[in-house]
Coordinates of N, CA and C in Angstrom, one line a residue:
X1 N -26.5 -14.4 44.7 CA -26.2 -15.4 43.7 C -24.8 -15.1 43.0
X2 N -24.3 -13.8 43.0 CA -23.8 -13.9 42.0 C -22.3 -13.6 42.6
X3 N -21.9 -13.6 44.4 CA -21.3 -13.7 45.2 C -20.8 -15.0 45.0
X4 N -21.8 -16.4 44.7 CA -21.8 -17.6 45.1 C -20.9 -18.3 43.2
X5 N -21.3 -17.4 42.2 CA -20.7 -17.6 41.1 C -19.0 -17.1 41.2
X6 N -18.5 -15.9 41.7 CA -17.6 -15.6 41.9 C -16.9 -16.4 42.9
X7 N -17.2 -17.1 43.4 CA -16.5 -17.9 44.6 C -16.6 -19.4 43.9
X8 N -17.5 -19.4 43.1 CA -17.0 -20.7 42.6 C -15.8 -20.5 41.6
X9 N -15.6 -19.3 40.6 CA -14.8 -18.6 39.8 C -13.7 -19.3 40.2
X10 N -13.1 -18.5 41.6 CA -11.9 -18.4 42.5 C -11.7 -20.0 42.4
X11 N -12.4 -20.7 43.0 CA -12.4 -22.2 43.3 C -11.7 -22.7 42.3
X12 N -12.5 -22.5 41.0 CA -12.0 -23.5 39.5 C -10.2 -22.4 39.4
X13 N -10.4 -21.3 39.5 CA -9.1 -20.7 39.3 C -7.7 -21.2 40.1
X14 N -7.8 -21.3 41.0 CA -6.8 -21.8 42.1 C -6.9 -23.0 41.7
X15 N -8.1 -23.8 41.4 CA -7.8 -25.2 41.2 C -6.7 -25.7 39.9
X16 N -7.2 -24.7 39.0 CA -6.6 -24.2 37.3 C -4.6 -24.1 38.0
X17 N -4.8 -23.3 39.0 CA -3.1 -22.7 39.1 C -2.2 -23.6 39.7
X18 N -3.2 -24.6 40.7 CA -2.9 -25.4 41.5 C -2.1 -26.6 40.3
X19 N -3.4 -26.9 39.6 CA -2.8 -28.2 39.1 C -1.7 -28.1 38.0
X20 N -1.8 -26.9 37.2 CA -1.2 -26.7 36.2 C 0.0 -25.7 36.4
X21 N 0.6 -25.4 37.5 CA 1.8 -24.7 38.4 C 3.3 -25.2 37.3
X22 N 3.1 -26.3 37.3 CA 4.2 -27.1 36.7 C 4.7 -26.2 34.6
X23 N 3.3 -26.4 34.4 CA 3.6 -25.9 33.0 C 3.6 -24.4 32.2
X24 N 3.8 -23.7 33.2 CA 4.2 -22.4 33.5 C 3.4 -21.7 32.3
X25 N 2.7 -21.8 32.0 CA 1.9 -21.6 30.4 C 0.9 -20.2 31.3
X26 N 1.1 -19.1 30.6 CA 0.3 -18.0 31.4 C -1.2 -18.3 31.0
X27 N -1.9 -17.4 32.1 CA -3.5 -17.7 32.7 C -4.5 -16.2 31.7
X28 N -5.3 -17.0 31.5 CA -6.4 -15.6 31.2 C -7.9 -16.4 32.0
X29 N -8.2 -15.1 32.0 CA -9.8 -14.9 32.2 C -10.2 -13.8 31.4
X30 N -11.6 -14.5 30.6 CA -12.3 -13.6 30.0 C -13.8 -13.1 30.1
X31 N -14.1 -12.2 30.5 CA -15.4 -12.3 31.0 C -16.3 -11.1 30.0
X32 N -17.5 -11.6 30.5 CA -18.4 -9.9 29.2 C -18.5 -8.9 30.6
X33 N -19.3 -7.9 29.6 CA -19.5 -6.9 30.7 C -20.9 -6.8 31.2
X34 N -22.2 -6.4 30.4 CA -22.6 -6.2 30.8 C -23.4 -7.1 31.3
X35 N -24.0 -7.0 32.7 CA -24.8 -7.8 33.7 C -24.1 -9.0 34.0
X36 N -22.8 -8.8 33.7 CA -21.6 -10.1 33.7 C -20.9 -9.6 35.3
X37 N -20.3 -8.2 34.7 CA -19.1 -7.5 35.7 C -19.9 -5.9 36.0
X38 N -20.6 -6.0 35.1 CA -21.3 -4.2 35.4 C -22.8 -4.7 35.3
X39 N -23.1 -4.2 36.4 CA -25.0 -3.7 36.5 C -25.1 -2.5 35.9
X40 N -26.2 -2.7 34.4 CA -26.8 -1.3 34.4 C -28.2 -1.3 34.9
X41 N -28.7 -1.9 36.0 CA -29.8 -1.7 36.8 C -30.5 -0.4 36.8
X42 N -29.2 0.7 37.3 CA -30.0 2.0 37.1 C -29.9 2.7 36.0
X43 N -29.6 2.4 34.9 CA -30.1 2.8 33.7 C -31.6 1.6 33.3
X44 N -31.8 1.1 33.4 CA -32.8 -0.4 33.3 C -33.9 1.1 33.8
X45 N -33.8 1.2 35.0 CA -34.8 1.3 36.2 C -35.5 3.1 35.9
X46 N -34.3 3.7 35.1 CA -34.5 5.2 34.2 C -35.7 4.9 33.3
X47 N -35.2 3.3 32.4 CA -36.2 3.8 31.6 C -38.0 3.1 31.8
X48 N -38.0 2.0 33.2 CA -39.1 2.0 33.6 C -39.9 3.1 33.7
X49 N -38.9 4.0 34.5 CA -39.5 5.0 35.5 C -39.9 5.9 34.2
X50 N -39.3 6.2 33.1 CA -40.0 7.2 32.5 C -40.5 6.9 31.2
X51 N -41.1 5.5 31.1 CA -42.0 5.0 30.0 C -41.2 4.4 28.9
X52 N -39.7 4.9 28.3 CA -39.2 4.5 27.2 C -38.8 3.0 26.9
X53 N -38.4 2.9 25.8 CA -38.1 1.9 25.4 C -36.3 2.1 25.2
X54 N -35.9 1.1 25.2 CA -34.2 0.7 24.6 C -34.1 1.4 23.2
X55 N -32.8 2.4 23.4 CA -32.4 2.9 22.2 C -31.0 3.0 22.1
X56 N -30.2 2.9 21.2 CA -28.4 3.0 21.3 C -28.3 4.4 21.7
X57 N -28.6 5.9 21.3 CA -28.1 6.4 21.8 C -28.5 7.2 23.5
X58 N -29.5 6.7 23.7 CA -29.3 6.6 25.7 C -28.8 5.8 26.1
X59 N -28.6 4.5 25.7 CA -27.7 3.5 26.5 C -26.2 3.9 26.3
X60 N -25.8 4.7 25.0 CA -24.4 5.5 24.8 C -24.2 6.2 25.7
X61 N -25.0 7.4 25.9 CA -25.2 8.4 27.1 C -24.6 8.1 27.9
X62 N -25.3 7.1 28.8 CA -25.4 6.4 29.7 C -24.0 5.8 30.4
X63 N -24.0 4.6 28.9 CA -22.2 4.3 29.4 C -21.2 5.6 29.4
X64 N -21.3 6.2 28.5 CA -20.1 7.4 28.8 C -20.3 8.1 29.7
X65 N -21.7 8.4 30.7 CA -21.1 8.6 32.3 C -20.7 8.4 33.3
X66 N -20.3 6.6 32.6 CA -19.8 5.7 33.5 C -20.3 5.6 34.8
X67 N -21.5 5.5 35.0 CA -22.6 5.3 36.2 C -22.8 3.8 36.1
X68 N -22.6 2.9 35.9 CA -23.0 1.6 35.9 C -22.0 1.5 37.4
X69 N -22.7 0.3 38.0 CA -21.8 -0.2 39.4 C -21.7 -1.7 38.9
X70 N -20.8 -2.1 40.1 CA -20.0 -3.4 39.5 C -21.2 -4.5 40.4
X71 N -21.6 -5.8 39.6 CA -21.7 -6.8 39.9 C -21.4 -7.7 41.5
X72 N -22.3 -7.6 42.6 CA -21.4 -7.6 43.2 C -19.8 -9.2 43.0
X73 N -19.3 -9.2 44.2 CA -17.9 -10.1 43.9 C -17.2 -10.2 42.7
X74 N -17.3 -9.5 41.4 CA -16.8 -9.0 40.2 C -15.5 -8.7 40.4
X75 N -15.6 -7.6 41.0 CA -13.8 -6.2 41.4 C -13.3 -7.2 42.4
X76 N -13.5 -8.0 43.3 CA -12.7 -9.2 44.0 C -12.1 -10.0 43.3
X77 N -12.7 -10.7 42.5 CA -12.8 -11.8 42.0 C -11.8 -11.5 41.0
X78 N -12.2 -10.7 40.1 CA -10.8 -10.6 39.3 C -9.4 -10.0 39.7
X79 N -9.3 -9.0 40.2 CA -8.4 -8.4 41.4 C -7.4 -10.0 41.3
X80 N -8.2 -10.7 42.2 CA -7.5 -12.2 42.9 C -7.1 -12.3 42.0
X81 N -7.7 -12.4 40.7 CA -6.9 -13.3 39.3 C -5.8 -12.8 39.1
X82 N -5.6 -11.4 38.9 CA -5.3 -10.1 38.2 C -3.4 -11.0 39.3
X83 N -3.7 -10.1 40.6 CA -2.6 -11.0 41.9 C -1.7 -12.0 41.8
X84 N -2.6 -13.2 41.1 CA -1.8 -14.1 40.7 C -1.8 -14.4 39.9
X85 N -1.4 -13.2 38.6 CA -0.4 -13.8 37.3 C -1.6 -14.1 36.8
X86 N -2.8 -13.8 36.6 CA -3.6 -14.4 35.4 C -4.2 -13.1 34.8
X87 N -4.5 -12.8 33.5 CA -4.5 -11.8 32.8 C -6.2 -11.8 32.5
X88 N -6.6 -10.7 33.1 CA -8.4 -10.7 33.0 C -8.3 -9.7 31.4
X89 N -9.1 -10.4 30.9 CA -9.5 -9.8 29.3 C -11.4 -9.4 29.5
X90 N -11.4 -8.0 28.8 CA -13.1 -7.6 29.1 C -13.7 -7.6 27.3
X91 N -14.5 -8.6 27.5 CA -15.3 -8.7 25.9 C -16.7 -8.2 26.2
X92 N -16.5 -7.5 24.7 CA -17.9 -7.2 24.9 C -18.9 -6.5 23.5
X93 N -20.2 -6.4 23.4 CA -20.6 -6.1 22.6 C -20.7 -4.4 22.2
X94 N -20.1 -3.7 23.0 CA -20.1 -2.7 23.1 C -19.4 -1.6 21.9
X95 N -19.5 -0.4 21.7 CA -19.1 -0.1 20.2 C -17.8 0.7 20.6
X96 N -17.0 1.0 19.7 CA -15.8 2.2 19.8 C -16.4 3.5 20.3
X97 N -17.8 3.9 20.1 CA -18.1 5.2 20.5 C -18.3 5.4 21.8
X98 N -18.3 3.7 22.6 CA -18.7 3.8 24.3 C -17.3 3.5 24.6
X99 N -16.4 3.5 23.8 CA -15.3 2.6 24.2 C -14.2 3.5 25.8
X100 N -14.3 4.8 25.3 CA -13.9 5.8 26.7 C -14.6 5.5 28.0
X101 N -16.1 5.6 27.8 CA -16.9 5.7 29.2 C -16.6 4.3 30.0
X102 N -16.6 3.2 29.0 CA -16.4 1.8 29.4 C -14.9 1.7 30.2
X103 N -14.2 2.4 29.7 CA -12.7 2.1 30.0 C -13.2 3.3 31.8
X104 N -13.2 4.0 31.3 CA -13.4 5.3 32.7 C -14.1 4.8 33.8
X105 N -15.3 4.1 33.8 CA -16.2 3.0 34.3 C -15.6 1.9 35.1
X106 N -14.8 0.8 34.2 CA -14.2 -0.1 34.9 C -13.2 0.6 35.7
X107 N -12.0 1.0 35.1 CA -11.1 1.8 36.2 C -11.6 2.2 37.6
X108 N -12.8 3.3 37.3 CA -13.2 4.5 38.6 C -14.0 2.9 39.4
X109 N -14.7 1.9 39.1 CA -14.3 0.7 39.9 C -13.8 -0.3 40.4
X110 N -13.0 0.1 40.2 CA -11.8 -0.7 40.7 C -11.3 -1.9 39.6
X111 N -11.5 -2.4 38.6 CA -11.6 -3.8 37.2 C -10.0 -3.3 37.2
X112 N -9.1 -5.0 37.5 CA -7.8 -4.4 37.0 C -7.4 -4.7 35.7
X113 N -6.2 -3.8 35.0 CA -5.6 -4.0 34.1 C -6.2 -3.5 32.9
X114 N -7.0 -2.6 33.1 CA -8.3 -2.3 32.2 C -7.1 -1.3 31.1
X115 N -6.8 -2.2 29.6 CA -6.7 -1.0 28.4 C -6.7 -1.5 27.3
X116 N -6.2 -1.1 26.4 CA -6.2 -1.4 24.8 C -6.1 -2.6 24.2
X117 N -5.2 -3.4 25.1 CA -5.1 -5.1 24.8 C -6.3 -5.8 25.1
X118 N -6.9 -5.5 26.7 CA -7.7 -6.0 27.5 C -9.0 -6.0 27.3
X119 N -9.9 -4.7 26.7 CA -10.6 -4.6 26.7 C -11.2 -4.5 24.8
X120 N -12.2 -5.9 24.5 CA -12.0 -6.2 22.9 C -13.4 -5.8 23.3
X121 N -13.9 -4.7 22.0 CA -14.9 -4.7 21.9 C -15.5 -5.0 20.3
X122 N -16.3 -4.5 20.5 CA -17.4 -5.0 18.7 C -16.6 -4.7 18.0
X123 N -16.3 -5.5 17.0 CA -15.6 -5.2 15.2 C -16.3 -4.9 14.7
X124 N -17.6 -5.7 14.7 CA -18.4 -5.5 13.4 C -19.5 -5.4 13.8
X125 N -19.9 -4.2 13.9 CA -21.4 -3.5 13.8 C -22.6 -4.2 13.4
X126 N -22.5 -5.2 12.1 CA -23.7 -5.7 11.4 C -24.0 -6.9 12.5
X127 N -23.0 -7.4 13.5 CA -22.8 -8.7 13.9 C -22.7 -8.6 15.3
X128 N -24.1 -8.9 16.1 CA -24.1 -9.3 17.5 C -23.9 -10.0 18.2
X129 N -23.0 -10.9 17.6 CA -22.3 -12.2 17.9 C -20.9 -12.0 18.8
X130 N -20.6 -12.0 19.8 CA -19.3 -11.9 20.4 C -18.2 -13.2 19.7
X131 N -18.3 -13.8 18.8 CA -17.3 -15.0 18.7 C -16.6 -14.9 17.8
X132 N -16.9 -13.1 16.6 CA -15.9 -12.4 16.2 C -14.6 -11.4 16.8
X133 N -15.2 -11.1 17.9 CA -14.5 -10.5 19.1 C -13.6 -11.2 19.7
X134 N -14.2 -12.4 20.1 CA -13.3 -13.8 20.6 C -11.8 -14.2 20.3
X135 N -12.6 -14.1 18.9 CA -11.4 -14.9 18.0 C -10.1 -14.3 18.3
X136 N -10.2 -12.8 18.6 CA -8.7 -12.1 18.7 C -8.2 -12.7 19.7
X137 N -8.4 -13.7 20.9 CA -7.6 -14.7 21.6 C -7.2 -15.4 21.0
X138 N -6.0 -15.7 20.3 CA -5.7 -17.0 19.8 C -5.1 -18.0 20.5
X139 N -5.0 -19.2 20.0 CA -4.5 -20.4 21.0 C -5.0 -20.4 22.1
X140 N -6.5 -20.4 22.3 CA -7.3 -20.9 23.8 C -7.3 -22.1 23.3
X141 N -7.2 -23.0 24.3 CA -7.5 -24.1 25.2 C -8.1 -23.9 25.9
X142 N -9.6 -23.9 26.4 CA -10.4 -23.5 27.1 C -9.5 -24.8 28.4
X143 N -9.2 -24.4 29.4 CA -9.4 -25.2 30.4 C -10.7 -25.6 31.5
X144 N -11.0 -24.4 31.5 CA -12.3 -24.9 32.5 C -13.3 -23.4 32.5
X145 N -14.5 -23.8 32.8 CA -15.8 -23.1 32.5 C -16.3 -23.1 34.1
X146 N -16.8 -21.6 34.8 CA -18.0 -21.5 35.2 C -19.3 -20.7 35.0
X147 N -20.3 -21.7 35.2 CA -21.6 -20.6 34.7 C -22.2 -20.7 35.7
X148 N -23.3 -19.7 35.8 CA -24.6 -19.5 36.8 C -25.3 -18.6 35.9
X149 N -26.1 -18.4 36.4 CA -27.8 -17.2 36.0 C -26.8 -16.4 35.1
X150 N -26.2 -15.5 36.2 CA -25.5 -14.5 35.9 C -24.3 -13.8 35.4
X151 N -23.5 -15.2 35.5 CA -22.1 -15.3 35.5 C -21.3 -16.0 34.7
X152 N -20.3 -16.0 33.4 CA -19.8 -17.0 32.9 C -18.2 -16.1 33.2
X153 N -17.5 -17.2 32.9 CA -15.5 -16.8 33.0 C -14.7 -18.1 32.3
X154 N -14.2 -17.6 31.4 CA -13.2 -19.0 30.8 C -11.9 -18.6 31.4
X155 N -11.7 -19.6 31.7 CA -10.2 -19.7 32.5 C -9.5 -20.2 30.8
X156 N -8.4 -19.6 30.6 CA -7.7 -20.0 29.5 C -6.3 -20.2 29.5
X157 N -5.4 -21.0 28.8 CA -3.6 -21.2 29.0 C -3.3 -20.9 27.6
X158 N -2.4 -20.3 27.5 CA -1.6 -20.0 26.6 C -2.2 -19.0 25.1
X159 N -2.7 -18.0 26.1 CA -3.3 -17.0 25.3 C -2.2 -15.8 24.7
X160 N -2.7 -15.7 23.2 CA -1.5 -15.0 22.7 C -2.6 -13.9 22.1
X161 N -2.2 -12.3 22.0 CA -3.2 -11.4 21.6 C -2.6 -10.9 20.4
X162 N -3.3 -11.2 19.2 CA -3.4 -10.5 18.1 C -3.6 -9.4 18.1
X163 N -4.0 -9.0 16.6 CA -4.6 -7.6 16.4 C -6.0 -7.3 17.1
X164 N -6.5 -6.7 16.6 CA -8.0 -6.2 17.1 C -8.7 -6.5 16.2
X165 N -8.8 -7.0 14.6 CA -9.8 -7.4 14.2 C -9.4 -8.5 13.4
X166 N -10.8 -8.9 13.5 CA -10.9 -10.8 13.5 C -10.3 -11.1 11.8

């Protein structure tokens, strides 16, 4: 499935570069992370196997071992974007204190372009909402949307990066 989301990705993207070639307006893609571009399956599957329940600091653990594997067609999919001139942005709910393992993670998988600009994480602690995170994109125009189960990516023009908090 989620092979079949990333190939539609590519589709809408090329179609995005294709048509809009003329207005030279630079490209983003923004995607989340987790179960988006990273499986934490085998952290999921730790805590079947040994009875617990979800807590922040084993899922912190966890990401700073940077053991999560990539989604498969994820590390393609953006790669291709990355290739041709479109700038992959990684949002996410994630805190400053995972913010090393996360970056070490994408890298040691291959996610390009992965740093400080790229990669927005949580501002604000009280607020599980990503559309404070968001906001640090300014001037989206969303051009075009794909979704599946598993998958969302906004294709964007004329993304300009602010500061880091909203």
């Amino acid at each position: 499935m989620s092979y079949q989301a990333f190939a539609l990705a590519r589709m809408m993207l090329d179609r995005d570069l294709r048509m809009n070639r003329r207005l030279r307006k630079p490209r983003a893609v923004v995607v989340d992370l987790d179960e988006t571009i990273l499986d934490n399956g085998l952290y999921e599957g730790m805590q079947v196997k040994n009875h617990v329940n979800f807590n922040q600091k084993d899922f912190t653990d966890w990401i700073n071992r940077a053991e999560a594997t990539a989604v498969p067609g994820s590390v393609e999919f953006l790669n291709y974007a990355a290739a041709h001139g479109v700038t992959v942005f990684y949002i996410t709910n994630r805190r400053e204190t995972q913010k090393l393992g996360t970056v070490t993670n994408l890298k040691k998988l291959g996610f390009p372009n992965v740093n400080d600009q790229t990669l927005l994480i949580q501002t604000d602690p009280n607020n599980s909402s990503k559309e404070p995170t968001a906001r640090i994109l300014t001037g989206t125009e969303s051009v075009s949307n794909s979704r599946s189960h598993c998958f969302t990516a906004r294709i964007y023009s004329d993304i300009q990066l602010s500061s880091q908090s909203p």
